[in-house]
CSV table of C-alpha atoms in Angstrom, one decimal:
chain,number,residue,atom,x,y,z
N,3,UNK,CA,276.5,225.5,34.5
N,4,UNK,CA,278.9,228.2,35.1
N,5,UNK,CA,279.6,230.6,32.3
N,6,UNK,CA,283.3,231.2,31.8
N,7,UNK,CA,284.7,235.0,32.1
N,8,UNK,CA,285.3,235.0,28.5
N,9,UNK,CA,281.9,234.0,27.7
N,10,UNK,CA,280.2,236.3,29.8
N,11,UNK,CA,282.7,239.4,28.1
N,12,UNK,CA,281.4,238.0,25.5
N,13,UNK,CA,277.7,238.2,26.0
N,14,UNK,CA,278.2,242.0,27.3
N,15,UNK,CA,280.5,243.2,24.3
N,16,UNK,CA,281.3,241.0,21.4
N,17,UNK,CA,285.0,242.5,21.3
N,18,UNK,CA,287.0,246.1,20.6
N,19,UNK,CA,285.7,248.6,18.9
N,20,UNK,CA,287.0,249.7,15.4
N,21,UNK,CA,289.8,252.6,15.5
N,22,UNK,CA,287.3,255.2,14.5
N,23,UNK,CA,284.9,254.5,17.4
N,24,UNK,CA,287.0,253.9,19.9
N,25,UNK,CA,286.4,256.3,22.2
N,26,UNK,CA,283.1,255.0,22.4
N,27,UNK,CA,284.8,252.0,24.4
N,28,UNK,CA,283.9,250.6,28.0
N,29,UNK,CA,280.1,250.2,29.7
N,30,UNK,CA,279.1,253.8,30.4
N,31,UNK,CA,278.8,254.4,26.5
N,32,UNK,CA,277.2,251.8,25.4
N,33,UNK,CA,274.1,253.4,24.5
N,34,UNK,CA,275.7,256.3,22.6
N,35,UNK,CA,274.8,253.3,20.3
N,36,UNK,CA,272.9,250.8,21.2
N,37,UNK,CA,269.2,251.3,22.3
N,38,UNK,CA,269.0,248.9,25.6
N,39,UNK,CA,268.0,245.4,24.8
N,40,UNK,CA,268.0,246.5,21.1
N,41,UNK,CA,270.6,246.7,18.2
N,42,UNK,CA,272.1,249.8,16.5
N,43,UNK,CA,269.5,252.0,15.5
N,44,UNK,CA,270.3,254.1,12.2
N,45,UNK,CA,269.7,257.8,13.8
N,46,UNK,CA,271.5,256.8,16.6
N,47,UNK,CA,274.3,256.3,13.8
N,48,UNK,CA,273.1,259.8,11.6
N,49,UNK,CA,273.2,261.6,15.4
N,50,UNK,CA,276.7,262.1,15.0
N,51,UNK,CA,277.4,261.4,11.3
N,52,UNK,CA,275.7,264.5,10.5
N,53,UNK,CA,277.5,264.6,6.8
N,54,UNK,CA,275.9,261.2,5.5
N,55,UNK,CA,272.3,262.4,7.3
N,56,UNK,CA,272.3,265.5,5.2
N,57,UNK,CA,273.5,264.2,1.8
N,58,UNK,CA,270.3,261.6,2.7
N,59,UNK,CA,268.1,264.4,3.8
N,60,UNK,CA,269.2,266.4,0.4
N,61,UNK,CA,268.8,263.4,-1.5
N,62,UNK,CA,272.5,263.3,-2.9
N,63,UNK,CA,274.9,260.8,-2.9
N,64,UNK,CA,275.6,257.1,-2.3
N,65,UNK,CA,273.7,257.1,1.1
N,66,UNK,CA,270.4,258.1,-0.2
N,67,UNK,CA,270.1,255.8,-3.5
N,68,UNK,CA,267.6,253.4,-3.4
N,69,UNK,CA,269.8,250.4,-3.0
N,70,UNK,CA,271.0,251.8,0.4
N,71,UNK,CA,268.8,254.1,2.0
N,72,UNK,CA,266.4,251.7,3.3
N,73,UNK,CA,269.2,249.3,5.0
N,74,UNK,CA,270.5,249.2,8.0
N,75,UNK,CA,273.8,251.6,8.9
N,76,UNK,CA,275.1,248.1,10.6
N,77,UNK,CA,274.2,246.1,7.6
N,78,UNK,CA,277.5,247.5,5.8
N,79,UNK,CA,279.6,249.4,8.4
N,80,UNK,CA,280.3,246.6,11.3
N,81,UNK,CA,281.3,247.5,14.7
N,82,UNK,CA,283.1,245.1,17.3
């Protein structure tokens, strides 16, 4: 079975990035995200949001209360 062009896209990157992250776009950055073969870890997310990592770190804010600080970045803020 042959896959289509669109489906194969597809299996490589599920669509555009959002406006914020968009110059994260093409191949070559992938895994400024993504661990190979895995999904989005949180500290590669806390890497470069450095604000959010120390509000959890200081144990302030929305970031670090107990409903959120053991979920996954990805969980609420979607990519693609």
């Amino acid at each position: 079975m042959l896959l289509t062009s669109i489906a194969l896209n597809g299996q490589i990157s599920p669509g555009d990035l959002t406006t914020a992250h968009a110059e994260f776009e093409g191949m070559g950055n992938c895994t400024q995200c993504h661990d190979i073969g895995n999904k989005i870890p949180n500290n590669k997310c806390l890497e470069c949001h450095e604000e959010i990592q120390n509000l959890i770190n200081g144990g302030l804010g929305y970031h670090s209360s107990k409903e959120v600080v053991s979920k996954e970045c990805i969980n609420c803020h979607s990519e693609h």
